[in-house]
Amino acid sequence: MAEDWDAEFGTEPTAVIPSFFDMAGLRSPVKEGAINGNQIFESKGSEAANFGKRCSNTFGNSTGFGGFGKQGSGDGNGFDTNSSYIFEKQPVAGFAETTTVNESEFGSRVVRGCGFGRGNRGGFPRSTPQNAIEKASGDGPPVGRGSFSARRGFANHPGDGSGFSSSCGRGGFSSTSGIRAPWNSTDSEGNNKNQAPKVTYVPPPPPEEESAIFAPYQTGINFDKYDEILVDVSGFNVPSAILTFAEAHLCETLNKNISKAGYLKPTPVQKHGVPIVLAGRDLMACAQTGSGKTAAFLLPILEMLMRGDVAASQFKELQEPEVVIVAPTRELINQIYLEARKFSFGTIIRPVVVYGGTSTGHQIRQVLQGCNVLCGTPGRLLDIISKGKVGLSKVQFLVLDEADRMLDMGFEPDMRKLVTAFDMPSKQNRQTLMFSATFPEEIQRMAADFMKTDYLFLAVGQVGGACGDVHQTILQVDQYSKRNKLIEILTNIGIERTMVFVDTKRKADFLAAFLCQENFPTTSIHGDREQREREQALGDFRSGKCPVLVATAVAARGLDIEHVQHVINFDLPSTIDEYVHRIGRTGRCGNVGKAISFFDSNTDLRIARTLVKVLSDAQQEVPTWLEEFAFAAYGTSYHNPLGKVFASVDSRKGLGGNKDFSSYEANLPVTYAGKDHEDAWE
Ligand SMILES: Nc1ncnc2c1ncn2[C@@H]1O[C@H](COP(=O)(O)OP(=O)(O)OP(=O)(O)O)[C@@H](O)[C@H]1O
């Protein structure tokens, strides 16, 4: 089959991308001290108009933006309605309405009735090739989401041929996807132009200097307290835990790398997890956020490869990795890859990472150079496997990190495809490891399909519990007061690194813009930003250039960023697991952190009871008003609001006391997509 990825480089013109910072710059001068949405969005609306002009100059289709209806009334999720009013007043033809659209989309109003949002845009059905591509390869660039995806097109414009993405409408934040995806469906040669444009982004190479590779994460004052956490391992013939890394009898190079990384002693999940993996057992491990799960699987896997005389990786047209590691988000898999690179330093083992939003050609070339440990997001992984560049027959280890997240997003079929299709060895012939801080019971049952029946279940602390090193505060704040409250908190926090979680991508952009206007150096990360922008945002946050990061659920899990002192849930997530992961971005590795969550009784009642439980389990103060809400929240229980049962233990224990775990293999389909899953599959 002819490959097209080789032709990627240099063939596609670079789009003009108004980055968040460019746009922030363009909006200035900012009126000092403006908290008023009018001032903020006025300038942005103007810029959007200008940007829109540039778009329309490119494609000559500015007429496509007129005629959006007025918004329905309703909530704005913390953003007052004045701002959209300002947008409507923008005098530039066509584009004022565009900004209005997106401001309305920003709140929940869009869904309720202003006539845009879901639906067919410009005559494109939902099942456009673009959607298919996004789903199949998992790395659909923002273009699809903006221009063609069913999620947020301009529903009222049948056949208007405008081709503008929501990002244009958003005042130029995020990507310029609309520019790169005109709506005319075929080019002069009759080729379908609705295919996703090729992504040409090549991430910067990882650091080569040892000091950067091994830059240690400072452990905190509570690191030793990890030893006090109760650990439960269920299943048969449980290998003994180790107390020190030396007891694991790892090879010399690995031991050297462990000490270069500054690891003095193993955390509980490592003490128990390392020997379990070394013993060849399948493992489902649940341990609190930031407690070292990554090393708990990487170290024994690398050791096993070394013991097994893994072949030195070299260039081959078909690579056959011994290890496949899958994680739900691009940033997380990249982080795991960097950890794998760190621990395999000085060995012949070569880890490679593949993830969406980057040039497939580049990543395939990386894979072909040699690949023992293939780290990937599911979509890109399947994509590269389907191109025949990766064979799975030699896979000895399959790791699913944040396994519950990967299985609970309605993409179970993709996971099954990976696990059962192609030449992946059967579960009897590979070791399967699943890690997360949360494992709802249904997910455990489904996961059992992927693992040998005698897998071990390791629970460090309470399954699904919040990290005890995070001081949690819940404030009752209605949506219209959220912005002011946030400003008040950030003013007190100063330049300490803070992650602010919101429930939609649009809100992430708007809030980040707002905070910039308020002179808080802020950046944002969400699924509609181009990968280059996402990585830049994380880099700016890590370095402290932008101490505030506004994020959607895409950054809720796994990200390990030093010095994050605060997490603010501007919007509470719809599930308690997501809450636990979000606040786990702080208080990592024995450090203490603070989490403040805005509870709006109009929208957050469904999480009240589980929140009370998580707070009290972590010995945090539970506000009386929250207890009252929890008590009154009829119909909810100490369950996931979407119906999933929280597991406090290995779900096999619940089988009428049946200790014969091996006889149990249930398979309950679970699909749900809450609001916090909008950034879902990567
Ligand atoms: N034994 C150890 N000694 C010192 N630091 C460690 C040790 N184990 C892990 N760390 C560091 O602790 C940090 C958190 O580890 P890691 O990211 O693996 O946590 P996690 O349990 O996977 O968290 P999450 O649930 O959020 O994904 C990392 O920076 C890691 O390098």
XYZ file of C-alpha atoms and ligand atoms in Angstrom:
713
model
C 0.000 0.000 0.000
C 1.354 3.380 -0.918
C 2.393 5.411 2.081
C 1.629 9.055 2.115
C 3.293 10.020 5.344
C 6.675 10.316 3.714
C 5.428 13.256 1.761
C 4.403 15.195 4.826
C 7.374 17.355 5.332
C 7.552 20.599 3.572
C 4.442 20.055 1.554
C 1.914 21.857 3.617
C 2.023 25.591 4.029
C 2.241 26.653 7.593
C -1.029 28.075 8.698
C -1.161 31.441 10.346
C -1.858 30.489 13.896
C -2.817 33.187 16.307
C -1.461 31.669 19.430
C -2.960 32.464 22.723
C -0.156 34.827 23.473
C -0.260 36.505 20.085
C -3.886 37.119 20.609
C -3.357 38.309 24.116
C -0.848 40.750 22.738
C -3.171 41.878 20.009
C -5.865 42.608 22.499
C -3.772 45.061 24.376
C -3.715 47.756 25.466
C -5.788 46.426 28.255
C -7.634 48.736 30.488
C -5.996 48.447 33.835
C -7.770 46.530 36.485
C -10.613 45.512 34.242
C -12.664 42.729 35.648
C -15.528 43.852 33.566
C -16.344 41.400 30.858
C -17.229 44.181 28.453
C -13.785 45.571 28.282
C -12.192 42.243 27.952
C -14.352 40.838 25.297
C -14.746 44.046 23.462
C -11.144 44.007 22.473
C -11.252 40.356 21.768
C -14.298 40.716 19.631
C -12.525 43.315 17.588
C -9.573 41.106 17.160
C -11.818 38.272 16.202
C -13.272 40.501 13.593
C -9.881 41.343 12.255
C -8.833 37.785 12.344
C -12.036 36.886 10.669
C -11.197 39.324 7.933
C -7.963 37.560 7.401
C -9.806 34.304 7.188
C -12.288 35.640 4.761
C -9.585 37.151 2.643
C -8.113 33.757 2.381
C -11.241 32.018 1.343
C -13.566 34.715 0.248
C -16.411 33.478 2.315
C -17.116 36.023 4.933
C -20.793 35.927 4.200
C -21.064 32.651 5.971
C -21.299 34.186 9.377
C -24.392 36.243 9.345
C -27.719 35.424 10.689
C -27.161 33.633 13.904
C -30.101 33.890 16.120
C -30.045 35.481 19.480
C -29.013 33.348 22.307
C -31.460 31.809 24.580
C -31.359 33.036 28.060
C -29.676 31.012 30.657
C -26.595 30.490 32.557
C -23.207 31.548 31.481
C -21.240 29.434 33.840
C -19.653 32.266 35.578
C -19.329 34.601 32.659
C -21.733 37.412 32.644
C -23.878 38.018 29.674
C -22.518 41.457 29.024
C -19.641 40.064 27.159
C -21.771 38.457 24.531
C -23.734 41.632 24.240
C -20.551 43.384 23.345
C -19.850 40.824 20.705
C -23.132 41.459 19.040
C -22.297 45.086 18.789
C -19.133 44.535 16.839
C -19.610 46.401 13.624
C -17.582 44.263 11.280
C -19.783 42.382 8.887
C -20.244 38.808 9.693
C -17.765 38.458 12.485
C -19.493 40.068 15.341
C -22.012 37.329 15.042
C -19.268 34.820 15.074
C -17.993 35.944 18.400
C -21.490 36.000 19.712
C -21.877 32.418 18.715
C -18.938 31.334 20.632
C -19.600 33.322 23.680
C -22.970 31.704 23.757
C -21.437 28.318 23.187
C -19.225 29.060 26.065
C -22.082 28.918 28.454
C -24.590 26.175 28.341
C -26.933 28.394 26.404
C -25.770 27.106 23.121
C -27.096 23.687 23.772
C -30.423 24.929 24.750
C -31.539 26.802 21.976
C -29.864 29.335 19.918
C -29.852 27.181 16.914
C -26.240 26.331 16.564
C -24.125 23.737 18.092
C -24.912 20.193 17.249
C -26.238 19.290 13.924
C -25.205 19.266 10.349
C -23.200 22.175 9.347
C -23.222 23.292 5.822
C -24.723 20.058 4.734
C -22.044 17.883 6.186
C -23.505 14.901 7.892
C -22.147 13.764 11.197
C -20.389 10.877 9.694
C -18.097 12.946 7.584
C -14.818 11.419 6.653
C -13.320 13.885 9.050
C -15.185 12.429 11.959
C -14.265 8.991 10.883
C -10.656 9.953 10.798
C -10.749 11.529 14.196
C -12.319 8.496 15.661
C -10.146 6.025 13.905
C -6.790 7.579 14.317
C -7.533 9.427 17.462
C -5.338 12.259 16.430
C -7.673 14.353 14.447
C -6.352 17.864 14.601
C -8.548 20.632 15.885
C -9.631 21.317 12.366
C -12.111 18.510 12.472
C -13.552 19.619 15.690
C -13.945 23.131 14.553
C -14.962 22.830 10.972
C -16.699 19.581 10.585
C -17.225 17.791 13.786
C -20.683 17.228 15.037
C -19.855 18.708 18.340
C -19.852 22.355 17.580
C -20.440 23.275 14.061
C -22.590 26.119 12.905
C -25.785 24.274 12.596
C -27.779 27.023 11.029
C -25.828 27.343 7.876
C -26.760 24.729 5.445
C -24.535 24.983 2.494
C -23.086 28.332 3.282
C -19.679 27.119 2.437
C -18.078 29.217 5.063
C -15.607 26.722 6.294
C -14.773 28.576 9.440
C -14.047 26.732 12.554
C -15.230 27.627 15.939
C -11.756 28.721 16.746
C -12.027 31.637 14.399
C -15.231 32.540 16.059
C -13.646 32.314 19.392
C -11.707 35.359 18.658
C -8.749 33.577 17.311
C -7.872 31.531 20.307
C -6.685 28.093 19.774
C -6.180 26.872 16.304
C -6.743 28.257 12.864
C -8.262 25.085 11.774
C -10.887 26.735 9.678
C -8.256 28.235 7.499
C -6.856 24.917 6.655
C -10.092 23.192 5.908
C -12.224 24.849 3.310
C -15.618 23.307 2.938
C -15.495 22.631 -0.721
C -15.285 18.936 -0.722
C -13.110 18.170 -3.701
C -10.109 19.782 -5.257
C -9.512 20.299 -8.957
C -8.441 16.699 -9.269
C -11.514 15.402 -7.609
C -9.719 14.374 -4.423
C -11.670 14.598 -1.274
C -10.508 17.651 0.557
C -12.552 16.958 3.614
C -9.901 14.618 4.802
C -8.085 15.920 7.812
C -5.151 17.992 6.722
C -1.893 16.351 7.519
C -0.436 17.292 10.806
C 3.128 18.392 10.376
C 4.044 19.245 13.928
C 7.256 17.605 15.016
C 7.777 17.950 18.742
C 11.196 19.080 19.881
C 13.491 16.141 20.604
C 13.725 15.087 24.233
C 16.725 16.327 26.208
C 20.012 14.519 25.757
C 21.867 15.895 28.764
C 21.908 13.564 31.699
C 21.079 16.355 34.093
C 17.839 17.062 32.249
C 16.946 13.410 31.825
C 17.369 12.746 35.519
C 16.162 16.068 36.920
C 14.819 14.760 40.237
C 11.406 15.568 41.549
C 11.817 16.908 45.051
C 10.121 14.570 47.451
C 8.095 16.289 50.147
C 7.883 16.177 53.892
C 5.182 13.543 53.807
C 7.081 11.081 51.631
C 7.838 8.836 54.608
C 4.180 8.846 55.588
C 3.496 6.734 52.505
C 4.743 3.834 54.606
C 1.762 4.211 56.910
C -0.806 3.737 54.164
C -2.651 0.449 54.319
C -1.959 -1.860 51.443
C -4.148 -4.697 50.309
C -3.114 -7.228 47.702
C -5.762 -9.703 46.693
C -5.451 -12.853 44.681
C -3.441 -16.004 45.138
C 0.245 -16.547 45.783
C 1.089 -12.950 46.327
C 4.853 -12.349 46.053
C 6.440 -10.692 49.074
C 6.905 -6.980 48.984
C 10.319 -5.408 48.866
C 11.379 -2.788 51.365
C 14.277 -1.362 49.404
C 15.168 -1.146 45.743
C 18.157 -3.377 46.459
C 15.812 -6.205 47.407
C 14.407 -6.198 43.903
C 17.781 -7.345 42.551
C 17.586 -5.088 39.569
C 20.516 -4.914 37.199
C 23.312 -2.482 37.899
C 22.351 0.031 35.234
C 18.789 0.216 36.489
C 19.983 0.687 40.051
C 22.257 3.480 38.892
C 19.410 5.145 37.096
C 17.179 4.840 40.133
C 19.677 6.650 42.293
C 20.410 9.242 39.604
C 16.658 9.927 39.588
C 16.921 10.621 43.305
C 14.803 7.674 44.364
C 16.063 6.592 47.780
C 13.379 4.111 48.679
C 10.351 2.673 46.962
C 6.848 3.979 47.539
C 4.207 1.421 48.617
C 2.930 0.825 45.089
C 6.523 0.154 44.071
C 7.244 -2.041 47.075
C 4.372 -4.321 46.160
C 4.070 -3.755 42.437
C 7.688 -4.360 41.462
C 7.894 -7.925 42.824
C 4.472 -8.784 41.424
C 5.530 -7.820 37.924
C 8.915 -9.470 38.344
C 7.065 -12.653 39.297
C 5.340 -12.610 35.934
C 1.890 -11.828 37.297
C -0.790 -9.658 35.759
C -1.584 -6.693 37.936
C -4.328 -4.185 38.463
C -2.888 -1.527 40.733
C -4.665 1.317 42.373
C -2.700 3.854 44.374
C -3.178 7.466 45.194
C -2.183 10.174 42.773
C 1.468 11.126 42.690
C 2.675 8.057 44.554
C 4.957 6.601 41.910
C 2.835 4.248 39.843
C 4.859 4.909 36.689
C 8.094 3.547 38.120
C 6.132 0.689 39.674
C 5.559 -0.745 36.218
C 8.536 0.611 34.314
C 11.271 -0.664 36.605
C 10.258 -4.336 36.670
C 9.440 -4.325 32.963
C 12.848 -2.954 32.060
C 14.464 -5.443 34.411
C 12.608 -8.320 32.782
C 13.694 -7.141 29.357
C 17.303 -6.960 30.524
C 17.107 -10.420 32.074
C 15.583 -11.776 28.910
C 18.442 -10.523 26.738
C 16.318 -8.180 24.769
C 17.669 -7.639 21.282
C 19.366 -4.307 20.673
C 16.990 -2.165 18.747
C 17.988 -1.313 15.228
C 16.504 0.024 12.027
C 13.938 -2.320 10.523
C 10.928 -1.811 8.305
C 8.832 -3.754 10.776
C 9.405 -3.064 14.419
C 8.317 -5.580 17.001
C 8.344 -4.007 20.443
C 8.423 -6.114 23.560
C 6.392 -3.588 25.504
C 3.343 -1.543 24.590
C 2.232 1.192 26.977
C -1.029 2.994 26.373
C -2.296 6.123 28.107
C -5.310 8.301 27.373
C -3.707 11.664 26.717
C -0.803 12.894 24.655
C 0.936 14.733 27.447
C 0.653 11.789 29.779
C 2.055 9.281 27.314
C 4.893 11.648 26.550
C 5.639 11.861 30.250
C 5.652 8.078 30.556
C 7.978 7.892 27.569
C 10.384 10.319 29.239
C 10.330 8.193 32.370
C 11.006 5.082 30.298
C 13.872 6.892 28.634
C 15.222 7.899 32.021
C 15.162 4.428 33.520
C 16.493 2.728 30.393
C 19.341 5.211 30.099
C 22.596 3.406 29.340
C 20.843 0.181 28.270
C 20.157 -1.113 24.792
C 16.441 -0.665 25.330
C 14.894 1.975 23.130
C 11.555 3.538 24.058
C 9.599 5.442 21.412
C 6.476 7.523 21.769
C 3.628 8.046 19.319
C 0.681 10.337 19.916
C -1.843 12.388 18.067
C -1.466 15.962 16.924
C 2.027 15.330 15.612
C 3.436 14.258 12.279
C 2.741 10.581 11.749
C 5.626 10.401 9.305
C 8.045 11.678 11.856
C 6.813 9.292 14.484
C 6.958 6.321 12.173
C 10.532 7.203 11.330
C 11.281 7.257 15.045
C 9.697 3.846 15.452
C 11.616 2.391 12.527
C 14.915 3.419 14.105
C 14.289 0.728 16.674
C 11.628 0.234 19.261
C 11.534 -1.964 22.328
C 9.050 0.016 24.361
C 6.283 1.599 22.333
C 4.353 4.244 24.245
C 1.264 5.636 22.590
C -2.173 7.115 22.775
C -4.658 4.542 21.512
C -5.658 6.242 18.283
C -2.165 6.911 17.016
C -1.022 3.517 18.145
C -3.742 1.766 16.152
C -2.989 4.021 13.231
C 0.678 3.134 13.132
C 0.006 -0.530 13.686
C -2.475 -0.490 10.824
C 0.195 0.967 8.566
C 2.134 -2.241 9.007
C 5.118 -0.652 10.679
C 4.642 -2.309 14.027
C 4.078 -5.984 14.694
C 2.765 -7.076 18.039
C 3.768 -10.712 18.053
C 6.686 -10.121 20.404
C 4.764 -8.120 22.965
C 5.511 -9.414 26.446
C 4.029 -6.543 28.411
C 0.921 -4.527 27.767
C 0.432 -1.604 30.142
C -2.753 0.407 30.344
C -2.120 3.499 32.414
C -5.164 5.346 33.684
C -6.905 2.223 32.560
C -10.276 3.225 33.910
C -10.238 6.422 31.926
C -9.409 4.548 28.769
C -12.133 2.038 29.254
C -14.875 4.266 30.508
C -15.051 6.736 27.677
C -17.056 4.690 25.268
C -13.987 3.648 23.368
C -13.886 0.180 24.699
C -14.024 -1.204 21.150
C -10.753 0.501 20.305
C -9.110 -0.992 23.335
C -10.445 -4.384 22.442
C -9.130 -3.902 18.944
C -5.672 -3.342 20.305
C -5.846 -6.159 22.772
C -7.359 -8.789 20.516
C -6.681 -7.827 16.957
C -3.579 -7.893 14.874
C -0.958 -10.235 16.186
C -1.119 -9.279 19.838
C -0.349 -12.337 21.962
C -3.326 -13.603 23.920
C -3.673 -12.595 27.536
C -2.217 -15.972 28.513
C 0.903 -15.179 26.579
C 1.626 -11.664 27.704
C 1.661 -9.782 30.983
C -1.034 -7.148 31.289
C -0.735 -4.356 33.808
C -3.320 -1.721 34.611
C -2.699 1.295 36.784
C -4.841 4.111 38.057
C -5.791 5.987 41.191
C -9.423 5.073 40.605
C -10.983 1.780 39.555
C -14.769 1.780 39.547
C -16.138 -1.680 39.945
C -17.595 -2.037 36.484
C -14.312 -1.061 34.998
C -12.593 -3.706 37.072
C -14.984 -6.292 35.753
C -14.451 -5.262 32.179
C -10.726 -5.059 32.622
C -10.758 -8.649 33.734
C -11.300 -9.527 30.097
C -7.880 -8.218 29.307
C -6.039 -10.013 32.070
C -5.317 -13.542 33.158
C -7.829 -14.807 35.672
C -5.268 -15.002 38.446
C -4.285 -11.362 38.227
C -3.445 -9.606 41.440
C -5.264 -6.546 42.644
C -3.102 -4.099 44.542
C -4.827 -1.351 46.485
C -2.711 1.209 48.250
C -4.979 3.121 50.589
C -8.583 3.376 49.650
C -9.350 2.712 46.031
C -10.503 5.933 44.479
C -9.527 7.959 47.529
C -8.015 11.400 47.322
C -4.386 11.969 48.139
C -4.115 12.753 51.838
C -1.474 15.392 51.189
C -3.928 17.656 49.443
C -5.786 20.088 51.665
C -9.247 20.280 50.172
C -11.594 23.234 50.496
C -15.059 23.447 49.009
C -16.577 26.884 48.590
C -20.136 27.548 47.677
C -19.896 29.899 44.718
C -22.606 30.482 42.177
C -21.672 30.715 38.560
C -21.927 34.464 38.384
C -19.504 34.953 41.234
C -16.889 32.471 40.119
C -14.687 34.865 38.223
C -14.443 37.354 41.050
C -13.769 34.599 43.539
C -11.037 33.247 41.316
C -9.390 36.633 41.062
C -9.562 36.984 44.814
C -7.908 33.605 45.333
C -5.237 34.109 42.699
C -4.405 37.487 44.151
C -3.715 35.806 47.481
C -1.827 32.929 45.904
C 0.551 35.200 44.056
C 2.915 33.478 41.658
C 2.549 29.984 43.041
C 1.765 27.507 40.337
C -1.946 26.918 40.016
C -4.070 24.724 37.776
C -7.615 25.913 37.193
C -10.005 23.292 35.864
C -13.066 24.172 33.829
C -15.622 22.017 32.106
C -15.352 23.108 28.485
C -12.649 23.984 26.025
C -14.235 27.293 25.250
C -14.354 28.234 28.840
C -10.699 27.366 29.160
C -9.887 29.878 26.441
C -12.164 32.536 27.754
C -11.015 32.181 31.319
C -7.364 32.191 30.311
C -7.948 35.345 28.277
C -9.762 36.905 31.163
C -6.969 36.117 33.597
C -4.373 37.497 31.215
C -6.378 40.658 31.041
C -6.294 40.725 34.787
C -2.527 40.506 34.647
C -2.182 36.920 35.782
C 0.235 35.267 33.370
C -1.960 32.421 32.236
C -1.990 29.798 29.565
C -4.459 27.074 28.701
C -4.534 23.484 27.638
C -7.417 21.611 26.088
C -8.216 19.340 23.217
C -8.920 22.022 20.648
C -5.514 23.586 20.939
C -2.969 22.386 18.471
C -0.414 20.036 19.883
C 2.347 22.555 19.507
C 0.302 25.005 21.533
C -0.477 22.390 24.152
C 3.144 21.552 24.605
C 4.084 25.196 24.686
C 1.425 25.794 27.317
C 2.707 22.983 29.490
C 6.272 24.182 29.019
C 5.326 27.719 30.029
C 3.521 26.400 33.055
C 6.322 24.069 34.080
C 8.928 26.788 33.739
C 6.817 29.238 35.713
C 6.565 31.675 32.816
C 2.825 31.252 33.151
C 2.125 30.206 36.725
C -1.565 29.752 35.996
C -2.785 26.989 33.705
C -6.443 26.791 32.807
C -7.260 23.258 31.767
C -10.026 20.901 30.831
C -10.136 17.243 31.785
C -7.352 16.603 29.309
C -4.890 17.640 32.015
C -6.675 15.964 34.897
C -4.806 12.712 34.901
C -1.260 11.649 35.350
C 0.480 14.936 34.643
C 3.391 15.255 36.980
C 4.399 18.882 37.211
C 6.649 19.940 39.997
C 5.725 22.840 42.260
C 2.008 22.816 41.510
C 0.806 24.166 44.826
C -2.840 24.747 44.002
C -5.640 23.186 42.040
C -8.818 25.176 41.634
C -11.949 23.513 40.368
C -13.613 26.522 38.802
C -16.159 23.964 37.661
C -16.500 20.755 39.571
C -16.300 17.685 37.368
C -19.305 15.453 36.966
C -17.607 12.421 38.451
C -15.804 11.998 41.709
C -12.984 10.017 40.074
C -12.211 13.001 37.938
C -12.196 15.168 41.046
C -9.689 12.845 42.694
C -7.411 12.923 39.659
C -7.661 16.670 39.212
C -6.727 17.531 42.768
C -3.960 14.959 42.489
C -2.015 17.342 40.246
C -0.852 18.839 43.514
C 0.333 17.140 46.693
C 2.561 14.733 44.799
C 5.417 12.608 45.968
C 5.020 13.561 49.628
C 4.623 17.273 48.974
C 1.620 19.106 50.306
C -0.840 20.925 48.095
C -4.132 22.759 48.220
C -7.309 22.237 46.242
C -10.181 24.698 46.218
C -13.414 23.794 44.488
C -16.330 26.020 43.601
C -19.561 24.246 44.348
C -22.575 25.622 42.552
C -25.739 24.093 43.931
C -27.438 24.549 40.576
C -25.078 22.241 38.792
C -23.085 20.227 41.298
C -25.677 18.548 43.468
C -25.067 15.202 41.877
C -21.522 15.081 43.126
C -22.380 16.264 46.648
C -22.617 12.897 48.363
C -19.522 11.397 46.844
C -17.664 14.596 47.554
C -18.632 14.394 51.213
C -17.362 10.832 51.308
C -14.072 11.631 49.630
C -13.536 14.584 51.947
C -14.268 12.679 55.095
C -12.232 9.647 54.019
C -9.299 11.991 53.578
C -9.983 13.581 56.982
C -10.817 16.888 55.418
C -13.284 19.368 56.775
C -16.760 18.877 55.366
C -18.787 22.102 55.308
C -22.169 21.768 56.962
C -23.914 23.239 53.944
C -22.351 20.545 51.772
C -23.543 17.824 54.112
C -27.011 19.270 53.869
C -26.862 19.265 50.100
C -25.582 15.720 50.181
C -28.371 14.686 52.495
C -30.927 16.329 50.272
C -29.488 14.925 47.071
C -32.211 12.376 46.685
C -31.515 9.649 44.217
C -27.798 9.866 44.367
C -25.766 7.614 46.532
C -22.176 6.993 47.312
C -21.795 6.000 43.774
C -20.446 7.621 40.762
C -23.111 10.080 39.603
C -23.303 8.256 36.316
C -24.211 5.070 37.996
C -20.877 3.406 38.440
C -20.215 1.826 41.735
C -17.157 2.905 43.585
C -14.899 0.086 44.364
C -13.331 0.178 47.734
C -11.673 -3.138 47.112
C -10.907 -5.687 44.485
C -14.337 -6.231 42.946
C -13.787 -10.002 42.955
C -14.181 -9.894 46.716
C -17.800 -8.940 46.360
C -18.835 -12.283 44.946
C -20.640 -13.705 47.900
C -17.409 -14.329 49.669
C -16.244 -16.501 46.839
C -12.519 -16.532 47.106
C -12.111 -18.397 43.874
C -11.302 -15.296 41.960
C -10.204 -17.244 38.982
C -13.722 -18.340 38.217
C -14.872 -14.815 37.749
C -14.838 -13.039 34.464
C -17.707 -10.659 34.031
C -18.051 -8.282 31.205
C -20.355 -5.387 31.711
C -20.361 -2.879 28.932
C -19.858 0.593 30.254
C -20.115 3.693 28.230
C -20.607 7.176 29.384
C -19.433 10.540 28.405
C -19.802 13.204 31.004
C -19.129 16.847 30.403
C -15.644 16.459 31.694
C -14.893 13.931 29.032
C -15.228 16.350 26.195
C -11.530 16.119 25.553
C -11.926 12.435 25.434
C -9.976 10.368 23.048
C -6.571 11.408 21.932
N 10.519 6.084 45.019
C 10.496 7.351 44.652
N 11.324 8.252 45.230
C 11.296 9.543 44.843
N 10.485 10.045 43.907
C 9.644 9.192 43.305
C 9.613 7.816 43.648
N 8.682 7.230 42.874
C 8.173 8.177 42.088
N 8.748 9.365 42.340
C 8.416 10.646 41.683
O 7.128 11.020 42.138
C 6.426 11.711 41.110
C 5.054 11.105 40.930
O 5.172 9.827 40.368
P 4.156 9.305 39.260
O 3.918 10.349 38.239
O 4.615 7.984 38.806
O 2.850 9.187 40.152
P 1.481 8.447 39.812
O 1.163 7.581 40.973
O 1.551 7.784 38.489
O 0.484 9.674 39.794
P -0.917 9.851 38.987
O -1.937 9.005 39.683
O -1.220 11.281 39.118
O -0.674 9.400 37.599
C 7.297 11.608 39.868
O 7.964 12.815 39.675
C 8.281 10.510 40.191
O 9.520 10.682 39.542
